[in-house]
mmCIF file of C-alpha atoms in Angstrom:
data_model
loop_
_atom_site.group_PDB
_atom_site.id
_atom_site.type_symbol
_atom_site.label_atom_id
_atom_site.label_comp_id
_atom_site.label_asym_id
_atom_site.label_seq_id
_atom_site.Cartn_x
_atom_site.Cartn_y
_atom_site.Cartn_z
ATOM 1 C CA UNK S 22 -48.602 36.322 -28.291
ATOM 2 C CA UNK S 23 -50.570 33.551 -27.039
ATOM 3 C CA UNK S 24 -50.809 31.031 -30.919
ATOM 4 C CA UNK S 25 -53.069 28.550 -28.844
ATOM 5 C CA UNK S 26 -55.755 29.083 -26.167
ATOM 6 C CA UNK S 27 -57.549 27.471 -24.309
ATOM 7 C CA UNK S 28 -59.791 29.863 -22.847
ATOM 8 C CA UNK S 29 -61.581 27.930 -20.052
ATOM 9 C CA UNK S 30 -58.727 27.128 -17.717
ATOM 10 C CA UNK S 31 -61.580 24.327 -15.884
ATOM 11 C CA UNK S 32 -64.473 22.227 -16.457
ATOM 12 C CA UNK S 33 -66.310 20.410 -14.155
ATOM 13 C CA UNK S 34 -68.731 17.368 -15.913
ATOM 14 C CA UNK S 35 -71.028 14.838 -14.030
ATOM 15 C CA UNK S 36 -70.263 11.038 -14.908
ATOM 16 C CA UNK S 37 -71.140 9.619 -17.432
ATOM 17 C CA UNK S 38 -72.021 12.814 -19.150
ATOM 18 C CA UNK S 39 -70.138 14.229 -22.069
ATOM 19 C CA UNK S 40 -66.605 16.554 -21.670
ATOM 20 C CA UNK S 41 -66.131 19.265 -24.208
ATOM 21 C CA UNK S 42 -62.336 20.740 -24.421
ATOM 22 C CA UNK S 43 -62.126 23.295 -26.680
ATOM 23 C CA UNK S 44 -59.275 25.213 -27.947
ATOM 24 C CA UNK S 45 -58.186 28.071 -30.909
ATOM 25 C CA UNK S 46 -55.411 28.968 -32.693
ATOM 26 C CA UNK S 47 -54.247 31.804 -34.720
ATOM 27 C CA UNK S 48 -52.411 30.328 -37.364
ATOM 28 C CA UNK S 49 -53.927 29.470 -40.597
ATOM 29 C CA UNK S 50 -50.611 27.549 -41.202
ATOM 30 C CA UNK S 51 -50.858 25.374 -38.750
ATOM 31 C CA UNK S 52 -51.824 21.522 -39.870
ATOM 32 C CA UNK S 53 -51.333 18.780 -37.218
ATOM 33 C CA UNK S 54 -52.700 19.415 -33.991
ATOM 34 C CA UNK S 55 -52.748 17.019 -30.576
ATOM 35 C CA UNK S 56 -54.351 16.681 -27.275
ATOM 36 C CA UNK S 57 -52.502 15.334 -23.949
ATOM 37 C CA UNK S 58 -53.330 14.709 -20.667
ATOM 38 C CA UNK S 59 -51.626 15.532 -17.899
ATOM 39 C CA UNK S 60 -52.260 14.136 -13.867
ATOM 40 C CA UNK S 61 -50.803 16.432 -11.301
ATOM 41 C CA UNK S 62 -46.458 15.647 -10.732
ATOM 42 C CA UNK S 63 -46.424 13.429 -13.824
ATOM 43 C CA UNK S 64 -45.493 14.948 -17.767
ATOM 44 C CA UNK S 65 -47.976 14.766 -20.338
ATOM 45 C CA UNK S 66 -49.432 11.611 -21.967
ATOM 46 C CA UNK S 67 -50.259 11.889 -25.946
ATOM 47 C CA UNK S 68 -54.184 12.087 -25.947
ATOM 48 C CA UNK S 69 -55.204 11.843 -29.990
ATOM 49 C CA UNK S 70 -54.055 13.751 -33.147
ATOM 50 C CA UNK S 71 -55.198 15.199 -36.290
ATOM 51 C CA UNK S 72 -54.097 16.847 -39.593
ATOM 52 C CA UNK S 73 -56.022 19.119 -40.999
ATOM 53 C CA UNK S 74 -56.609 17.038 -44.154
ATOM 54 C CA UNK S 75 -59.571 15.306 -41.499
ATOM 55 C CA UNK S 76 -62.059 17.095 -39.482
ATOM 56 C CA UNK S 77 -63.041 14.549 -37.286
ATOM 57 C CA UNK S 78 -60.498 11.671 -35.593
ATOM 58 C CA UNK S 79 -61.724 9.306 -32.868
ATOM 59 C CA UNK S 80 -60.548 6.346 -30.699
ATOM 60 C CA UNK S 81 -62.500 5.256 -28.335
ATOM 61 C CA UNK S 82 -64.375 7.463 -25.825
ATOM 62 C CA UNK S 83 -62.232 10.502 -27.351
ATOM 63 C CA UNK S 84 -62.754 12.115 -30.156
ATOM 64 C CA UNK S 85 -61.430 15.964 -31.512
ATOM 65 C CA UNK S 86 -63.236 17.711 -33.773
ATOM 66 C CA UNK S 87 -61.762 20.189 -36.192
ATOM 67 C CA UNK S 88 -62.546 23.471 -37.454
ATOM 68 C CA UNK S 89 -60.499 24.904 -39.891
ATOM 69 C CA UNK S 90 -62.102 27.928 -41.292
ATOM 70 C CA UNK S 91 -62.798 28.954 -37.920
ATOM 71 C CA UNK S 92 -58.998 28.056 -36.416
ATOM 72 C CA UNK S 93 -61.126 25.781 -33.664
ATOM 73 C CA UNK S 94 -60.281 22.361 -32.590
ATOM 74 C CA UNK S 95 -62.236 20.456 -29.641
ATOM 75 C CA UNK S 96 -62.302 17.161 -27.421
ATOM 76 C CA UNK S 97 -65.243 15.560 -27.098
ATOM 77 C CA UNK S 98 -64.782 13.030 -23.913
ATOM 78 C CA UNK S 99 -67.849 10.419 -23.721
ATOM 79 C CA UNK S 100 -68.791 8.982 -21.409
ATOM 80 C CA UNK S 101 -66.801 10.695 -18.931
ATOM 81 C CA UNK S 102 -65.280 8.692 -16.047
ATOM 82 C CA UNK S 103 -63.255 10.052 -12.730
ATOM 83 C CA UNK S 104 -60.105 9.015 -13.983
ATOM 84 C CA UNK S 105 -60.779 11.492 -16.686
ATOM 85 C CA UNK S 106 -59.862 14.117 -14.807
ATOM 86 C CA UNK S 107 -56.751 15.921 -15.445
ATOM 87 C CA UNK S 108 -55.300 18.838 -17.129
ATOM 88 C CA UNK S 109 -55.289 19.006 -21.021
ATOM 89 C CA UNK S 110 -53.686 20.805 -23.163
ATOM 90 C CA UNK S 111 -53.794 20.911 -27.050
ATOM 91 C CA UNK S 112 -50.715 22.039 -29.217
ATOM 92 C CA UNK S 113 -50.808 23.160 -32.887
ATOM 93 C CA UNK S 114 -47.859 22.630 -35.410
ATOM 94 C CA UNK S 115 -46.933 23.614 -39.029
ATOM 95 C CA UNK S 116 -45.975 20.069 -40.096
ATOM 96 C CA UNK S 117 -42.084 19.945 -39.275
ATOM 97 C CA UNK S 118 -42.110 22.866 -37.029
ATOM 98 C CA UNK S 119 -42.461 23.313 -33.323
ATOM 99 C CA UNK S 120 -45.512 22.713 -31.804
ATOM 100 C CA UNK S 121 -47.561 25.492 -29.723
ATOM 101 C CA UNK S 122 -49.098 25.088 -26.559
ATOM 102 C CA UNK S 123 -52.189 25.952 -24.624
ATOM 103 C CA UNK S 124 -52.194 26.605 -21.302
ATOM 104 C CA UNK S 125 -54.555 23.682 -20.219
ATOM 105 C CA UNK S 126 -58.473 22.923 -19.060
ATOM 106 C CA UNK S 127 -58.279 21.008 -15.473
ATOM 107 C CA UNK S 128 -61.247 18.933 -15.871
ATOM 108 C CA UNK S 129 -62.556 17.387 -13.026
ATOM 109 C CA UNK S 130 -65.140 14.265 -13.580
ATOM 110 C CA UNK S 131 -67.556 14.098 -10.615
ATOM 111 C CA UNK S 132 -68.803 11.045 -9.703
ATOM 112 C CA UNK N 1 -49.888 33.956 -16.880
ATOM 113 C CA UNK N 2 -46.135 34.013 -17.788
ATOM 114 C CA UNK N 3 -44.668 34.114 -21.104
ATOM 115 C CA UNK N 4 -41.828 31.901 -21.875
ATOM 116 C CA UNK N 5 -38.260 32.433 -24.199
ATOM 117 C CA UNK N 6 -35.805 29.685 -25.190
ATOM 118 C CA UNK N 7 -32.708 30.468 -27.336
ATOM 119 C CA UNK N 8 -31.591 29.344 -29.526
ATOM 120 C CA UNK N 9 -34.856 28.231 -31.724
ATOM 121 C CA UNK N 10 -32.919 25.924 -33.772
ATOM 122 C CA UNK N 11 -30.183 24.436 -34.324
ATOM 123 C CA UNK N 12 -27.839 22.120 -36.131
ATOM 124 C CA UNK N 13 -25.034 20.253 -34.448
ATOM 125 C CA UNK N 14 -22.344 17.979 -34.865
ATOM 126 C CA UNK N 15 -22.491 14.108 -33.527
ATOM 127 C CA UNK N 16 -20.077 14.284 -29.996
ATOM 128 C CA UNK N 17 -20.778 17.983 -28.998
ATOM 129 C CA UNK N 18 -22.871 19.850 -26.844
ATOM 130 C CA UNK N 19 -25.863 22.049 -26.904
ATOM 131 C CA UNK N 20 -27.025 24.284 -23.331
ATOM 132 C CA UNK N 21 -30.677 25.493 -24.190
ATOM 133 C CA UNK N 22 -32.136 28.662 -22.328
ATOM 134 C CA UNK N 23 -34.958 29.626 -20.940
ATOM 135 C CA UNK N 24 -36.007 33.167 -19.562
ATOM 136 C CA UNK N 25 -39.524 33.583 -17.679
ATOM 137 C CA UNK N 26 -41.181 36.477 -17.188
ATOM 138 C CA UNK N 27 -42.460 36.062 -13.674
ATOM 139 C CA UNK N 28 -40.620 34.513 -10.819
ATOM 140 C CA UNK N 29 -41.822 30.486 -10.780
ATOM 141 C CA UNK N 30 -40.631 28.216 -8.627
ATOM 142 C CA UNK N 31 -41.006 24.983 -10.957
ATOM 143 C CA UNK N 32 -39.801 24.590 -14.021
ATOM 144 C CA UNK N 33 -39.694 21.784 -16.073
ATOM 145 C CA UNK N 34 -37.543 20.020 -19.065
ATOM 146 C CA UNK N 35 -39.706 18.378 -21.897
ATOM 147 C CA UNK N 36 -38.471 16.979 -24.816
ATOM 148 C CA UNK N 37 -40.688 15.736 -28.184
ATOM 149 C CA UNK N 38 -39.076 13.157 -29.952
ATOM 150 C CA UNK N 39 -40.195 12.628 -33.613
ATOM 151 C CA UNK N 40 -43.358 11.623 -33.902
ATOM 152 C CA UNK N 41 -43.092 11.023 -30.226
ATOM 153 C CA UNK N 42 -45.470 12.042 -27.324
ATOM 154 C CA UNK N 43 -44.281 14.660 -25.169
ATOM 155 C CA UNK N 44 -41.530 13.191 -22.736
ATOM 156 C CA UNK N 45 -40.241 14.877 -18.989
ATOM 157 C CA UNK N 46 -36.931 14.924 -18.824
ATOM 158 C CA UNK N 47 -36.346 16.671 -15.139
ATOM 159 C CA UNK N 48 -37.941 19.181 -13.196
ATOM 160 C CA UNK N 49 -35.695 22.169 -12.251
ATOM 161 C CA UNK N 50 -35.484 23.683 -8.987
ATOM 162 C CA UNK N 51 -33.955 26.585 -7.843
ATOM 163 C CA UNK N 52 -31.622 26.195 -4.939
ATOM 164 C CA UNK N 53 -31.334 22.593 -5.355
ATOM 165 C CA UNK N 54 -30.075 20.058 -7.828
ATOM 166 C CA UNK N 55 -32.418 18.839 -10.984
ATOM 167 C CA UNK N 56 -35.139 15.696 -10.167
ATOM 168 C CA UNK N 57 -34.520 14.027 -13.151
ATOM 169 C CA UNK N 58 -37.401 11.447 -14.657
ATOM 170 C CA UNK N 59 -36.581 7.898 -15.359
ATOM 171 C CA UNK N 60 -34.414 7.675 -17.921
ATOM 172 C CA UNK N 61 -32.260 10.838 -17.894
ATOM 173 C CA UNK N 62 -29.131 11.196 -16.118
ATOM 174 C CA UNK N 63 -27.676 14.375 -15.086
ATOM 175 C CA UNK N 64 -24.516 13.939 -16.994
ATOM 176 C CA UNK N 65 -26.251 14.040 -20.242
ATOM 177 C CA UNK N 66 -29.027 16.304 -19.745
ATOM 178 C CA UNK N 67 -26.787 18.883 -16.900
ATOM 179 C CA UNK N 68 -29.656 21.347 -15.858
ATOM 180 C CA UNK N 69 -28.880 25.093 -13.871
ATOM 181 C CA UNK N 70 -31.282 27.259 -11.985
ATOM 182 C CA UNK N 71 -29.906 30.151 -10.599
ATOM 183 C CA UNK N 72 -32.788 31.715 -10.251
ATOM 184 C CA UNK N 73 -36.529 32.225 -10.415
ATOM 185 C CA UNK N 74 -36.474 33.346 -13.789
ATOM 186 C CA UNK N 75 -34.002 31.417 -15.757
ATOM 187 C CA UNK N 76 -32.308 27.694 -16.589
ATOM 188 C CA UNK N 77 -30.655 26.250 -18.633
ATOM 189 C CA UNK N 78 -30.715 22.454 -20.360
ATOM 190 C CA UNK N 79 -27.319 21.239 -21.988
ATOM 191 C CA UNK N 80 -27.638 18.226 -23.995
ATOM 192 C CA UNK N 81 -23.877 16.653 -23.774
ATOM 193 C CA UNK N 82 -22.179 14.259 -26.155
ATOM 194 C CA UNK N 83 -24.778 14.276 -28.530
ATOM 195 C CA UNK N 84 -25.469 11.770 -30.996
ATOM 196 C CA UNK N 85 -28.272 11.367 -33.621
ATOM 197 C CA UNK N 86 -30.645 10.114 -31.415
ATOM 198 C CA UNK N 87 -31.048 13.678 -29.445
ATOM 199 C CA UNK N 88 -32.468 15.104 -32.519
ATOM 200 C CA UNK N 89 -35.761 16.365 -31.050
ATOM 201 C CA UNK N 90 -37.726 19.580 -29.985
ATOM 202 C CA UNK N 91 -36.750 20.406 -25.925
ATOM 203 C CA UNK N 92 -39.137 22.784 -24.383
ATOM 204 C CA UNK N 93 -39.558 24.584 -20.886
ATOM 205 C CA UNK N 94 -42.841 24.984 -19.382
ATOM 206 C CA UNK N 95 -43.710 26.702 -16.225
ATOM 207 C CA UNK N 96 -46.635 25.804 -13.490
ATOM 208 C CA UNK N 97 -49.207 28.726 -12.728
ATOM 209 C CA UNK N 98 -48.878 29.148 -9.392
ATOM 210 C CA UNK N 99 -52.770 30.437 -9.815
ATOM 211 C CA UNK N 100 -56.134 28.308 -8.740
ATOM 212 C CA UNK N 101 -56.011 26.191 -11.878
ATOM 213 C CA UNK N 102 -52.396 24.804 -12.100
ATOM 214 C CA UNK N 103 -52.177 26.496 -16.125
ATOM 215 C CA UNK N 104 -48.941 25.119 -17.407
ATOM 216 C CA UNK N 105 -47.332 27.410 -19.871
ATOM 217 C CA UNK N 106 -44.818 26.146 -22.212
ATOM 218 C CA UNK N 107 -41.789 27.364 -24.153
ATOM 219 C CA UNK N 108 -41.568 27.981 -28.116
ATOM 220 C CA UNK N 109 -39.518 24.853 -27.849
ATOM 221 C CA UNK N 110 -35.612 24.632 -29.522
ATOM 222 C CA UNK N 111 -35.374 22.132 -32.215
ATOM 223 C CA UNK N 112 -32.039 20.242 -31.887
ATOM 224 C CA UNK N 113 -31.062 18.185 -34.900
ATOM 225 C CA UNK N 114 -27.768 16.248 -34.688
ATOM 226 C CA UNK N 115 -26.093 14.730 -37.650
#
């Protein structure tokens, strides 16, 4: 059974305009939680973080909102720029156990 | 989609020994790929597996400590030889969707601590 989903598998987002990733879990005992990016033949990069002691984290045009009482994190990408696009995935974790993946959003950034 | 087993989930292992990790798919895939999550690390390739052919192995990694098998479309296998402290990680599989939207579905992951 799928712990993390991503349930839109792509988004497509004019320039300049804002990117919404969004992403659910099952697991009320999860507490850390990450987004990375991935570009087609290379692994993921680490995107952000947050614990579930925060519902908000951001650093620079990313930020991921969290919703605990409704198992519901997001990415918030603004503005959005071509080299944006990519596949992300998040991935859930009980603090010192193994993380959970989705299955990715391919978001292409149109100029 | 394609759902994804590793055994063992965990383990504990003595410094100098080895470890081979597997990983069953449910579907016939032709890629799949060797990750491993350091502590507090990002999410690292180690090689991609291919069946028929020997491991492409990412910067870094060297077939004779990360030996990799693919027999077939289904199945491989990571061993982590001669290991020492600083293997102590989480190593997952993951699988491209060969669908329209390149979905990459990933293992439960095996955590590997070495003392």
């Amino acid at each position: 059974d799928q712990q993390v989903k991503q349930n839109s598998p792509s988004l497509s987002v004019q320039e300049g305009r804002i990117s919404i990733l969004n992403c659910d879990y099952t697991n009320s005992m999860f507490d850390y939680f990450l987004w990375y990016k991935k570009y087609p033949a290379e692994g993921p990069t680490f995107l952000i973080s947050i614990s579930s002691i925060k519902d908000k984290n951001e650093d620079g045009r990313f930020t991921v909102f969290l919703n605990k009482s409704a198992k519901h994190l997001s990415l918030h990408i603004v503005p959005s720029q071509p080299g944006d696009s990519a596949v992300y995935f998040c991935a859930a974790s009980q603090t010192g156990n193994q993380f959970y993946f989705g299955t990715g959003t391919s978001l292409t950034v149109i100029p | 989609s394609a759902v994804i087993s590793q055994k063992p989930s965990r383990d504990i292992c003595q410094r100098g020994t080895s470890l081979t990790i597997q990983c069953q798919v449910d579907s016939q895939v032709t890629m799949m790929f060797w990750y491993r999550q350091q502590p507090g690390q990002s999410l690292t390739l180690i090689a991609t597996a291919n069946q028929g052919s020997e491991a492409t192995y990412e910067s870094g990694f060297v077939i004779d400590k990360f030996p990799i098998s693919r027999p077939n479309l289904t199945f491989s296998t990571l061993t982590v030889s001669n290991m020492s402290p600083e293997d102590s990680s989480i190593y997952l599989c993951s699988v491209d969707d060969i669908g329209e939207y390149n979905e990459q579905f990933f293992g439960p992951g095996t955590r590997l601590t070495v003392l």
